[in-house]
Coordinates of N, CA and C in Angstrom, one line a residue:
Chain A
M1038 N 81.8 238.2 188.5 CA 82.5 239.3 189.1 C 81.7 240.0 190.3
A1039 N 82.4 240.7 191.1 CA 81.7 241.3 192.2 C 80.7 242.3 191.7
E1040 N 79.7 242.8 192.5 CA 78.7 243.7 192.1 C 79.2 244.9 191.4
V1041 N 80.1 245.6 192.1 CA 80.7 246.8 191.4 C 82.2 246.8 191.7
M1042 N 82.9 246.9 190.6 CA 84.4 247.1 190.8 C 84.7 248.5 190.7
K1043 N 85.5 249.0 191.7 CA 85.8 250.5 191.7 C 87.3 250.7 191.4
L1044 N 87.6 251.5 190.5 CA 88.9 251.8 190.1 C 89.2 253.3 190.3
H1045 N 90.4 253.7 190.8 CA 90.7 255.1 191.0 C 92.1 255.4 190.4
Y1046 N 92.1 256.5 189.6 CA 93.4 256.8 189.0 C 93.7 258.3 189.2
T1047 N 95.0 258.6 189.2 CA 95.4 260.0 189.1 C 96.1 260.3 187.8
V1048 N 95.6 261.3 187.1 CA 96.2 261.6 185.8 C 97.1 262.8 185.9
S1049 N 98.4 262.6 185.5 CA 99.4 263.7 185.5 C 99.1 264.6 184.4
G1050 N 99.3 265.9 184.7 CA 99.0 266.9 183.7 C 100.2 267.4 182.9
D1051 N 101.4 266.9 183.3 CA 102.6 267.6 182.8 C 103.2 266.8 181.6
D1052 N 102.7 265.7 181.2 CA 103.3 264.9 180.2 C 102.2 264.4 179.2
F1053 N 102.1 265.2 178.1 CA 101.1 264.9 177.1 C 101.3 263.5 176.5
T1054 N 102.6 263.1 176.4 CA 102.9 261.8 175.7 C 102.3 260.6 176.5
R1055 N 102.0 260.8 177.8 CA 101.5 259.7 178.5 C 100.0 259.8 178.6
A1056 N 99.4 260.8 178.1 CA 97.9 260.9 178.2 C 97.3 259.7 177.5
G1057 N 96.3 259.1 178.1 CA 95.7 258.0 177.5 C 96.1 256.7 178.2
E1058 N 97.1 256.7 179.0 CA 97.5 255.5 179.7 C 96.4 254.9 180.6
T1059 N 95.6 255.8 181.3 CA 94.5 255.4 182.1 C 93.4 254.7 181.3
S1060 N 93.1 255.3 180.2 CA 92.1 254.7 179.3 C 92.5 253.4 178.8
S1061 N 93.8 253.3 178.5 CA 94.4 252.0 178.1 C 94.2 250.9 179.1
K1062 N 94.5 251.3 180.4 CA 94.4 250.3 181.5 C 92.9 249.9 181.7
V1063 N 92.0 250.8 181.6 CA 90.6 250.5 181.8 C 90.1 249.6 180.6
K1064 N 90.6 249.9 179.4 CA 90.2 249.1 178.3 C 90.6 247.7 178.5
K1065 N 91.8 247.5 179.0 CA 92.4 246.2 179.2 C 91.6 245.4 180.2
T1066 N 91.2 246.1 181.3 CA 90.4 245.5 182.4 C 89.1 245.1 181.9
L1067 N 88.4 245.9 181.1 CA 87.1 245.6 180.6 C 87.2 244.4 179.6
N1068 N 88.2 244.3 178.8 CA 88.4 243.2 178.0 C 88.6 241.9 178.8
Q1069 N 89.4 242.0 179.8 CA 89.6 240.8 180.7 C 88.4 240.4 181.4
L1070 N 87.5 241.3 181.7 CA 86.2 241.0 182.4 C 85.2 240.4 181.4
G1071 N 85.5 240.5 180.1 CA 84.7 239.9 179.1 C 83.5 240.7 178.6
F1072 N 83.6 242.0 178.7 CA 82.6 242.9 178.2 C 82.6 242.8 176.7
R1073 N 81.5 243.1 176.0 CA 81.4 243.0 174.6 C 82.3 244.1 173.9
P1074 N 82.9 243.8 172.8 CA 83.8 244.7 172.1 C 83.2 246.1 171.9
E1075 N 81.9 246.2 171.5 CA 81.3 247.5 171.3 C 81.3 248.3 172.5
V1076 N 81.0 247.7 173.7 CA 81.0 248.4 175.0 C 82.4 248.9 175.3
V1077 N 83.4 248.0 175.2 CA 84.7 248.4 175.5 C 85.2 249.5 174.7
R1078 N 84.8 249.5 173.4 CA 85.2 250.5 172.4 C 84.6 251.9 172.8
K1079 N 83.3 251.9 173.2 CA 82.6 253.1 173.6 C 83.3 253.7 174.8
V1080 N 83.6 252.9 175.8 CA 84.2 253.3 177.0 C 85.6 253.9 176.7
A1081 N 86.4 253.1 175.9 CA 87.8 253.5 175.6 C 87.8 254.9 174.9
I1082 N 87.0 255.1 173.9 CA 87.0 256.3 173.1 C 86.5 257.5 173.9
S1083 N 85.4 257.4 174.5 CA 84.9 258.5 175.3 C 85.8 258.9 176.4
M1084 N 86.3 257.9 177.1 CA 87.2 258.1 178.2 C 88.5 258.7 177.8
Y1085 N 89.0 258.3 176.6 CA 90.3 258.7 176.1 C 90.2 260.2 175.7
E1086 N 89.1 260.6 175.1 CA 88.9 262.0 174.7 C 88.9 262.9 176.0
A1087 N 88.2 262.3 177.0 CA 88.1 263.1 178.3 C 89.4 263.2 179.0
E1088 N 90.2 262.1 178.9 CA 91.5 262.1 179.5 C 92.4 263.1 178.8
I1089 N 92.4 263.1 177.5 CA 93.2 264.1 176.7 C 92.8 265.5 177.1
N1090 N 91.5 265.8 177.2 CA 91.0 267.1 177.6 C 91.6 267.5 179.0
M1091 N 91.5 266.5 179.9 CA 92.0 266.8 181.2 C 93.5 267.2 181.2
V1092 N 94.3 266.5 180.4 CA 95.7 266.8 180.3 C 96.0 268.2 179.6
I1093 N 95.3 268.4 178.5 CA 95.7 269.6 177.7 C 95.0 270.9 178.3
H1094 N 93.9 270.7 179.0 CA 93.2 272.0 179.4 C 93.3 272.2 180.9
A1095 N 93.5 271.1 181.7 CA 93.3 271.2 183.2 C 94.4 270.7 184.0
N1096 N 95.6 270.4 183.4 CA 96.7 270.0 184.2 C 96.4 268.7 185.0
G1097 N 95.7 267.8 184.4 CA 95.4 266.5 185.0 C 94.3 266.5 186.0
G1098 N 94.1 265.4 186.7 CA 93.0 265.3 187.6 C 92.8 263.9 188.1
T1099 N 91.6 263.5 188.5 CA 91.4 262.2 189.0 C 90.3 261.5 188.2
I1100 N 90.4 260.2 188.1 CA 89.3 259.4 187.4 C 88.9 258.3 188.2
D1101 N 87.6 258.2 188.4 CA 87.0 257.0 189.1 C 86.1 256.3 188.1
V1102 N 86.3 255.0 188.1 CA 85.5 254.1 187.2 C 84.8 253.1 188.0
D1103 N 83.5 253.0 187.9 CA 82.7 252.0 188.6 C 82.2 251.0 187.5
I1104 N 82.6 249.8 187.7 CA 82.2 248.8 186.6 C 81.2 247.8 187.2
S1105 N 80.1 247.7 186.6 CA 79.1 246.6 187.0 C 78.7 245.9 185.8
P1106 N 78.0 244.8 185.9 CA 77.6 244.1 184.7 C 76.6 244.9 183.9
E1107 N 75.9 245.9 184.5 CA 74.9 246.7 183.8 C 75.5 247.9 183.1
E1108 N 76.4 248.6 183.7 CA 77.0 249.8 183.2 C 78.3 250.1 183.7
I1109 N 79.0 251.0 182.9 CA 80.3 251.5 183.4 C 80.1 253.0 183.6
I1110 N 80.5 253.5 184.8 CA 80.4 254.9 185.1 C 81.7 255.5 185.3
I1111 N 82.0 256.5 184.5 CA 83.4 257.1 184.6 C 83.2 258.6 185.1
V1112 N 83.8 258.9 186.2 CA 83.8 260.3 186.7 C 85.2 260.9 186.7
M1113 N 85.3 262.0 186.0 CA 86.6 262.6 185.8 C 86.5 264.0 186.4
Q1114 N 87.4 264.2 187.4 CA 87.4 265.5 188.1 C 88.7 266.2 187.9
D1115 N 88.6 267.5 187.6 CA 89.8 268.3 187.5 C 89.6 269.6 188.2
T1116 N 90.8 270.3 188.5 CA 90.7 271.6 189.1 C 91.2 272.7 188.1
G1117 N 90.9 272.5 186.9 CA 91.4 273.3 185.8 C 90.5 274.6 185.7
P1118 N 90.6 275.3 184.5 CA 90.0 276.6 184.3 C 88.5 276.6 184.2
G1119 N 87.9 275.4 184.0 CA 86.4 275.3 183.8 C 86.1 275.6 182.3
I1120 N 84.9 275.4 182.0 CA 84.4 275.6 180.6 C 83.4 276.8 180.6
P1121 N 83.8 278.0 180.1 CA 82.9 279.1 180.2 C 81.6 279.0 179.4
D1122 N 81.7 278.3 178.2 CA 80.5 278.2 177.4 C 80.3 276.8 176.9
I1123 N 79.6 276.0 177.7 CA 79.4 274.6 177.3 C 78.8 274.4 176.0
E1124 N 77.8 275.2 175.7 CA 77.1 275.0 174.4 C 78.0 275.2 173.2
K1125 N 78.9 276.1 173.3 CA 79.9 276.3 172.3 C 80.9 275.2 172.2
A1126 N 81.3 274.7 173.4 CA 82.3 273.6 173.5 C 81.7 272.3 172.9
M1127 N 80.4 272.2 172.9 CA 79.8 271.0 172.4 C 79.7 271.0 170.8
Q1128 N 79.9 272.2 170.2 CA 79.9 272.3 168.8 C 81.1 271.7 168.1
E1129 N 80.9 270.8 167.1 CA 82.0 270.2 166.4 C 82.8 271.3 165.8
G1130 N 84.1 271.3 166.0 CA 85.0 272.3 165.3 C 85.4 273.5 166.2
Y1131 N 84.6 273.6 167.4 CA 85.0 274.7 168.3 C 86.1 274.2 169.2
S1132 N 87.2 275.0 169.3 CA 88.2 274.6 170.2 C 89.0 275.7 170.8
T1133 N 89.4 275.6 172.0 CA 90.3 276.6 172.6 C 91.7 276.1 172.8
A1134 N 92.0 275.0 172.2 CA 93.3 274.4 172.4 C 94.4 275.2 171.6
D1135 N 95.6 275.3 172.2 CA 96.6 276.1 171.5 C 97.3 275.3 170.4
H1136 N 98.2 276.0 169.8 CA 98.9 275.4 168.6 C 99.7 274.1 168.9
N1137 N 100.3 274.0 170.1 CA 101.0 272.8 170.5 C 100.2 271.6 170.5
V1138 N 99.0 271.7 171.0 CA 98.0 270.6 171.1 C 97.6 270.2 169.7
R1139 N 97.3 271.2 168.8 CA 96.9 270.9 167.5 C 98.0 270.1 166.7
E1140 N 99.2 270.5 167.0 CA 100.3 269.8 166.3 C 100.3 268.3 166.7
L1141 N 99.8 268.0 167.8 CA 99.8 266.6 168.3 C 98.6 265.8 167.8
G1142 N 97.7 266.5 167.0 CA 96.6 265.8 166.4 C 95.3 265.9 167.2
F1143 N 95.3 266.8 168.2 CA 94.1 267.1 168.9 C 93.7 268.6 168.8
G1144 N 92.7 269.0 169.5 CA 92.3 270.4 169.5 C 91.6 270.8 168.2
A1145 N 90.9 269.8 167.6 CA 90.2 270.0 166.4 C 88.7 270.3 166.7
G1146 N 88.4 270.4 168.0 CA 87.0 270.7 168.4 C 86.1 269.5 168.3
M1147 N 86.7 268.3 168.5 CA 85.8 267.1 168.4 C 85.7 266.3 169.8
G1148 N 86.4 266.8 170.7 CA 86.5 266.1 172.0 C 85.2 265.9 172.7
L1149 N 84.5 267.0 173.0 CA 83.2 266.8 173.7 C 82.2 266.1 172.8
P1150 N 82.1 266.5 171.5 CA 81.1 265.8 170.6 C 81.4 264.3 170.6
N1151 N 82.7 263.9 170.5 CA 83.0 262.5 170.5 C 82.6 261.8 171.8
M1152 N 82.8 262.5 172.9 CA 82.4 261.9 174.2 C 80.9 261.7 174.3
K1153 N 80.2 262.6 173.8 CA 78.7 262.5 173.7 C 78.3 261.4 172.8
R1154 N 79.0 261.3 171.6 CA 78.6 260.3 170.6 C 78.8 258.9 171.1
Y1155 N 79.9 258.7 171.9 CA 80.2 257.3 172.3 C 79.7 256.9 173.7
S1156 N 79.1 257.8 174.4 CA 78.6 257.5 175.7 C 77.0 257.4 175.7
D1157 N 76.4 256.8 176.6 CA 75.0 256.7 176.6 C 74.4 257.9 177.4
D1158 N 75.2 258.4 178.3 CA 74.8 259.6 179.1 C 76.1 260.4 179.4
M1159 N 76.0 261.7 179.3 CA 77.1 262.5 179.7 C 76.6 263.7 180.4
Q1160 N 77.3 264.0 181.6 CA 76.9 265.1 182.4 C 78.2 265.9 182.7
I1161 N 78.1 267.2 182.5 CA 79.3 268.1 182.8 C 78.9 269.1 183.8
D1162 N 79.6 269.1 184.9 CA 79.5 270.2 185.9 C 80.8 271.0 185.8
T1163 N 80.6 272.3 185.6 CA 81.8 273.1 185.4 C 81.7 274.5 186.0
E1164 N 82.7 275.0 186.6 CA 82.7 276.3 187.1 C 84.0 277.0 186.7
V1165 N 83.9 278.2 186.1 CA 85.1 278.8 185.6 C 86.0 279.2 186.8
G1166 N 87.2 278.8 186.7 CA 88.2 279.1 187.8 C 88.3 278.0 188.9
K1167 N 87.3 277.1 188.8 CA 87.3 276.0 189.9 C 87.6 274.7 189.3
G1168 N 87.0 274.3 188.2 CA 87.3 273.0 187.6 C 86.1 272.4 186.9
T1169 N 86.2 271.2 186.4 CA 85.2 270.5 185.7 C 85.1 269.1 186.1
C1170 N 83.8 268.6 186.2 CA 83.6 267.2 186.5 C 82.8 266.7 185.3
V1171 N 83.3 265.6 184.7 CA 82.6 265.0 183.6 C 82.2 263.6 184.0
K1172 N 80.9 263.3 183.9 CA 80.4 261.9 184.2 C 80.0 261.3 182.9
L1173 N 80.5 260.1 182.6 CA 80.1 259.4 181.4 C 79.5 258.0 181.8
V1174 N 78.4 257.7 181.3 CA 77.8 256.4 181.5 C 77.7 255.6 180.2
I1175 N 78.2 254.4 180.3 CA 78.1 253.5 179.1 C 77.4 252.2 179.5
K1176 N 76.2 252.0 178.9 CA 75.5 250.8 179.3 C 76.1 249.5 178.7
A1177 N 76.1 248.5 179.5 CA 76.8 247.3 179.1 C 75.8 246.2 178.6
K1178 N 74.6 246.4 178.9 CA 73.6 245.4 178.4 C 73.0 245.9 177.1
E1179 N 72.6 244.9 176.3 CA 72.0 245.3 175.0 C 70.6 245.9 175.2
Chain B
M217 N 92.4 243.7 152.2 CA 93.8 243.7 151.6 C 94.8 243.3 152.7
K218 N 95.7 242.4 152.3 CA 96.7 242.0 153.3 C 97.7 243.1 153.5
L219 N 98.3 243.1 154.7 CA 99.2 244.2 155.1 C 100.5 244.0 154.3
S220 N 100.8 242.8 153.9 CA 102.0 242.6 153.0 C 101.8 243.3 151.7
T221 N 100.6 243.3 151.2 CA 100.3 244.0 149.9 C 100.4 245.5 150.1
V222 N 99.9 246.0 151.3 CA 100.0 247.4 151.6 C 101.5 247.8 151.5
K223 N 102.3 247.0 152.2 CA 103.8 247.3 152.3 C 104.4 247.3 150.9
E224 N 104.0 246.4 150.0 CA 104.5 246.3 148.7 C 104.1 247.5 147.8
L225 N 102.8 247.8 147.9 CA 102.3 248.9 147.0 C 102.9 250.2 147.4
L226 N 103.2 250.4 148.7 CA 103.8 251.7 149.2 C 105.3 251.7 149.2
D227 N 105.9 250.6 148.8 CA 107.3 250.4 148.9 C 107.8 250.7 150.4
G228 N 107.0 250.2 151.3 CA 107.2 250.6 152.7 C 108.2 249.8 153.4
T229 N 108.6 250.3 154.6 CA 109.5 249.7 155.5 C 108.7 249.3 156.8
V230 N 108.9 248.1 157.2 CA 108.1 247.7 158.4 C 109.0 247.9 159.7
L231 N 108.5 248.7 160.6 CA 109.3 249.0 161.8 C 109.0 248.1 163.0
T232 N 107.7 247.6 163.0 CA 107.4 246.5 164.0 C 106.2 245.7 163.5
G233 N 106.1 244.5 163.9 CA 105.0 243.7 163.5 C 105.2 242.9 162.2
G234 N 106.4 242.7 161.8 CA 106.8 242.1 160.5 C 106.2 240.7 160.4
E235 N 105.9 240.1 161.6 CA 105.3 238.7 161.6 C 103.8 238.7 161.4
L236 N 103.2 239.9 161.4 CA 101.8 240.0 161.3 C 101.2 240.5 160.0
L237 N 102.1 240.5 158.9 CA 101.7 241.0 157.6 C 100.7 240.2 156.9
E238 N 100.4 239.1 157.4 CA 99.3 238.3 156.7 C 97.9 238.8 157.1
Q239 N 97.9 239.6 158.1 CA 96.6 240.2 158.6 C 95.9 241.0 157.5
E240 N 94.6 241.0 157.5 CA 93.8 241.7 156.4 C 93.3 243.0 157.1
V241 N 93.2 244.1 156.2 CA 92.4 245.2 156.6 C 91.2 245.4 155.6
D242 N 90.1 245.9 156.1 CA 88.9 246.0 155.3 C 88.8 247.3 154.6
S243 N 89.3 248.4 155.2 CA 89.3 249.7 154.7 C 90.4 250.6 155.3
A244 N 90.5 251.8 154.8 CA 91.5 252.7 155.4 C 91.0 254.1 155.7
F245 N 91.7 254.8 156.5 CA 91.4 256.1 156.9 C 92.7 256.9 157.0
G246 N 92.7 258.1 156.3 CA 93.9 258.9 156.3 C 93.6 260.3 157.0
S247 N 94.4 260.6 158.1 CA 94.2 261.9 158.7 C 95.3 262.2 159.7
D248 N 95.6 263.5 159.8 CA 96.5 263.9 160.9 C 95.8 264.4 162.1
L249 N 94.5 264.3 162.1 CA 93.7 264.7 163.2 C 93.2 263.5 164.0
M250 N 93.7 263.2 165.1 CA 93.4 262.0 165.9 C 91.9 262.0 166.3
S251 N 91.4 263.2 166.6 CA 90.0 263.3 167.0 C 89.1 262.9 165.9
D252 N 89.5 263.2 164.7 CA 88.7 262.7 163.5 C 88.7 261.2 163.4
V253 N 89.9 260.7 163.6 CA 90.0 259.2 163.6 C 89.1 258.6 164.6
L254 N 89.0 259.2 165.8 CA 88.1 258.7 166.9 C 86.7 258.9 166.5
A255 N 86.4 259.8 165.6 CA 85.0 260.1 165.3 C 84.5 259.2 164.1
F256 N 85.4 258.8 163.2 CA 84.9 258.3 162.0 C 85.3 256.8 161.6
V257 N 86.1 256.3 162.4 CA 86.7 255.0 161.9 C 85.8 253.8 162.3
E258 N 85.8 252.8 161.4 CA 85.1 251.5 161.6 C 86.1 250.4 162.0
N259 N 85.7 249.2 161.9 CA 86.5 248.1 162.3 C 87.6 247.7 161.3
R260 N 88.6 247.0 161.7 CA 89.7 246.5 160.8 C 90.1 247.5 159.8
V261 N 90.5 248.6 160.3 CA 90.9 249.8 159.5 C 92.4 249.9 159.5
L262 N 92.9 250.4 158.4 CA 94.3 250.8 158.3 C 94.4 252.3 158.5
L263 N 95.2 252.8 159.3 CA 95.4 254.2 159.5 C 96.6 254.7 158.8
L264 N 96.4 255.7 158.0 CA 97.5 256.4 157.3 C 97.6 257.8 157.9
T265 N 98.8 258.2 158.4 CA 99.0 259.5 159.0 C 100.4 260.0 158.9
G266 N 100.5 261.3 159.0 CA 101.8 261.9 159.0 C 102.3 262.3 160.4
L267 N 101.4 262.1 161.4 CA 101.8 262.4 162.7 C 102.5 261.2 163.3
V268 N 103.6 261.5 164.1 CA 104.4 260.3 164.6 C 104.5 260.4 166.2
N269 N 103.6 261.0 166.9 CA 103.7 261.1 168.3 C 103.0 259.8 169.0
P270 N 103.2 259.6 170.2 CA 102.7 258.4 170.9 C 101.1 258.4 170.9
Q271 N 100.5 259.6 170.8 CA 99.0 259.6 170.8 C 98.4 258.9 169.5
V272 N 99.2 258.8 168.5 CA 98.7 258.1 167.3 C 98.5 256.6 167.6
V273 N 99.5 256.1 168.3 CA 99.4 254.7 168.8 C 98.3 254.5 169.8
R274 N 98.2 255.5 170.7 CA 97.1 255.4 171.7 C 95.7 255.4 171.0
T275 N 95.6 256.4 170.1 CA 94.3 256.5 169.4 C 94.0 255.2 168.7
A276 N 95.0 254.6 168.0 CA 94.8 253.4 167.3 C 94.4 252.3 168.3
E277 N 95.0 252.3 169.4 CA 94.7 251.3 170.5 C 93.2 251.4 170.9
M278 N 92.7 252.6 171.1 CA 91.3 252.8 171.5 C 90.4 252.3 170.5
M279 N 90.8 252.5 169.2 CA 89.9 252.1 168.1 C 90.1 250.7 167.6
D280 N 90.9 249.9 168.3 CA 91.2 248.6 167.8 C 91.8 248.6 166.4
I281 N 92.6 249.6 166.1 CA 93.3 249.7 164.8 C 94.6 248.9 165.0
S282 N 94.9 247.9 164.1 CA 96.1 247.1 164.3 C 97.2 247.4 163.4
A283 N 97.0 248.4 162.5 CA 98.1 248.7 161.6 C 98.1 250.2 161.2
I284 N 99.3 250.8 161.3 CA 99.5 252.2 161.0 C 100.5 252.4 159.9
V285 N 100.2 253.2 158.9 CA 101.2 253.6 157.9 C 101.6 255.1 158.2
F286 N 102.9 255.3 158.4 CA 103.4 256.7 158.5 C 103.8 257.2 157.2
V287 N 103.2 258.3 156.7 CA 103.5 258.7 155.3 C 104.6 259.8 155.3
R288 N 104.9 260.3 154.1 CA 105.8 261.4 153.9 C 107.2 261.2 154.5
G289 N 107.6 259.9 154.6 CA 108.9 259.6 155.2 C 109.1 259.9 156.6
K290 N 108.0 260.1 157.3 CA 108.0 260.4 158.8 C 108.4 259.1 159.5
C291 N 109.3 259.3 160.5 CA 109.7 258.1 161.2 C 109.5 258.4 162.7
P292 N 108.7 257.5 163.4 CA 108.5 257.7 164.8 C 109.7 257.4 165.6
D293 N 109.9 257.9 166.8 CA 111.0 257.5 167.6 C 110.8 256.2 168.2
E294 N 111.9 255.7 168.9 CA 111.9 254.3 169.4 C 110.7 254.1 170.4
N295 N 110.4 255.1 171.2 CA 109.3 254.9 172.2 C 108.0 254.6 171.6
V296 N 107.8 255.3 170.5 CA 106.5 255.1 169.8 C 106.4 253.7 169.1
V297 N 107.6 253.3 168.6 CA 107.6 251.9 168.0 C 107.5 250.9 169.1
E298 N 108.1 251.1 170.2 CA 108.0 250.1 171.3 C 106.6 250.0 171.8
L299 N 105.9 251.2 171.9 CA 104.5 251.2 172.4 C 103.7 250.4 171.4
A300 N 103.9 250.6 170.2 CA 103.1 249.9 169.1 C 103.4 248.4 169.2
K301 N 104.6 248.1 169.4 CA 105.0 246.7 169.5 C 104.3 246.0 170.7
S302 N 104.3 246.7 171.8 CA 103.7 246.2 173.0 C 102.2 246.0 172.9
K303 N 101.6 246.7 171.9 CA 100.1 246.5 171.6 C 99.9 245.6 170.5
G304 N 100.9 245.0 170.0 CA 100.8 244.0 168.9 C 100.3 244.7 167.6
M305 N 100.8 245.9 167.3 CA 100.5 246.6 166.1 C 101.5 246.5 165.0
V306 N 101.1 246.7 163.8 CA 102.1 246.7 162.7 C 102.3 248.2 162.3
I307 N 103.6 248.6 162.2 CA 103.9 249.9 161.8 C 104.7 249.9 160.5
I308 N 104.2 250.6 159.5 CA 104.9 250.7 158.2 C 105.2 252.1 157.9
T309 N 106.4 252.4 157.4 CA 106.6 253.8 156.9 C 106.8 253.8 155.4
T310 N 106.4 254.9 154.8 CA 106.6 255.1 153.3 C 107.0 256.5 153.0
E311 N 107.7 256.6 151.9 CA 108.1 258.0 151.5 C 106.9 258.7 150.8
D312 N 105.9 258.0 150.4 CA 104.8 258.6 149.7 C 104.1 259.6 150.6
T313 N 103.4 260.6 150.0 CA 102.6 261.5 150.7 C 101.3 260.8 151.1
L314 N 100.5 261.4 151.9 CA 99.2 260.9 152.3 C 98.3 260.6 151.1
Y315 N 98.4 261.7 150.2 CA 97.5 261.6 149.0 C 97.9 260.5 148.1
V316 N 99.2 260.4 147.8 CA 99.7 259.3 146.9 C 99.5 257.9 147.5
A317 N 99.9 257.8 148.8 CA 99.7 256.5 149.4 C 98.2 256.1 149.4
S318 N 97.3 257.0 149.7 CA 95.9 256.7 149.7 C 95.5 256.3 148.3
G319 N 96.0 257.0 147.3 CA 95.6 256.8 145.9 C 96.0 255.4 145.4
K320 N 97.2 255.0 145.8 CA 97.7 253.7 145.4 C 96.9 252.6 146.0
L321 N 96.6 252.7 147.3 CA 95.8 251.7 148.0 C 94.4 251.6 147.5
Y322 N 93.8 252.8 147.3 CA 92.4 252.9 146.8 C 92.2 252.3 145.4
S323 N 93.2 252.6 144.6 CA 93.1 252.1 143.2 C 93.3 250.6 143.1
N324 N 93.9 250.0 144.2 CA 94.1 248.6 144.2 C 93.0 247.9 145.1
G325 N 92.0 248.6 145.4 CA 90.8 248.0 146.0 C 90.5 248.2 147.4
L326 N 91.4 248.9 148.1 CA 91.2 249.2 149.5 C 90.4 250.5 149.7
T327 N 89.2 250.4 150.0 CA 88.3 251.6 150.0 C 88.3 252.3 151.3
G328 N 87.6 253.4 151.4 CA 87.7 254.3 152.5 C 86.7 253.9 153.7
S329 N 87.1 254.3 154.9 CA 86.3 254.1 156.0 C 85.8 255.5 156.4
A330 N 84.5 255.6 156.4 CA 84.0 257.0 156.7 C 82.7 257.0 157.5
K331 N 82.4 255.9 158.1 CA 81.1 255.8 158.8 C 81.3 256.5 160.1
E332 N 80.3 257.2 160.5 CA 80.3 257.9 161.9 C 80.2 256.8 162.9
G333 N 80.9 257.0 164.0 CA 80.9 256.0 165.1 C 79.6 255.9 165.9

């Protein structure tokens, strides 16, 4: 494959039932490229949680995925409300999601912890009122 | 445990994937919280849940879960079944509650999946 494959997606924020479609596409692409199942799984789960967050908290955004044989880098940018207290948001069980989101099986306060658990590196830049940028790196080599 | 056995034990109805019931699952996980599914599930797992929205199928897809049992008589709408079908998943519904369905499967040898990812 080429040195780096670059993918760009726009995630709609108005339809929760479609949240996860982008992660699904990326998962399919990585499988087709022949990445190891553990690597594909780590990307799929961490990206899916981030995509869900983007839809339920930030009304959508953009996702850029850079795929190289060494690593997969996912950058997710939104213009949502930002995260006022990152430390709290990283705690398992802490959530600001409303009742509707919880009814759908999310908002249990596992999103950011899961993203951290399944990625090799996670960086979050956030500003209240401006938006959040999440960068996830998953190493593809053993 | 074969999915055909799961169907039999739970007196279940297969909504899609009827041709895939010879597949085996190694363990099972029951939850209505999809984020917990994402945190705790291992390979070749059967998912039991009372949630019937499309995110259940999406979550299963991300985790390589190939079979879902909807408990408490919950029936997903056509779109959810179609989505599962397009992913090659098996969907079974049962009138049993999550607790009863889990108990039946566990006591017949299908143990739990609880390893952190």
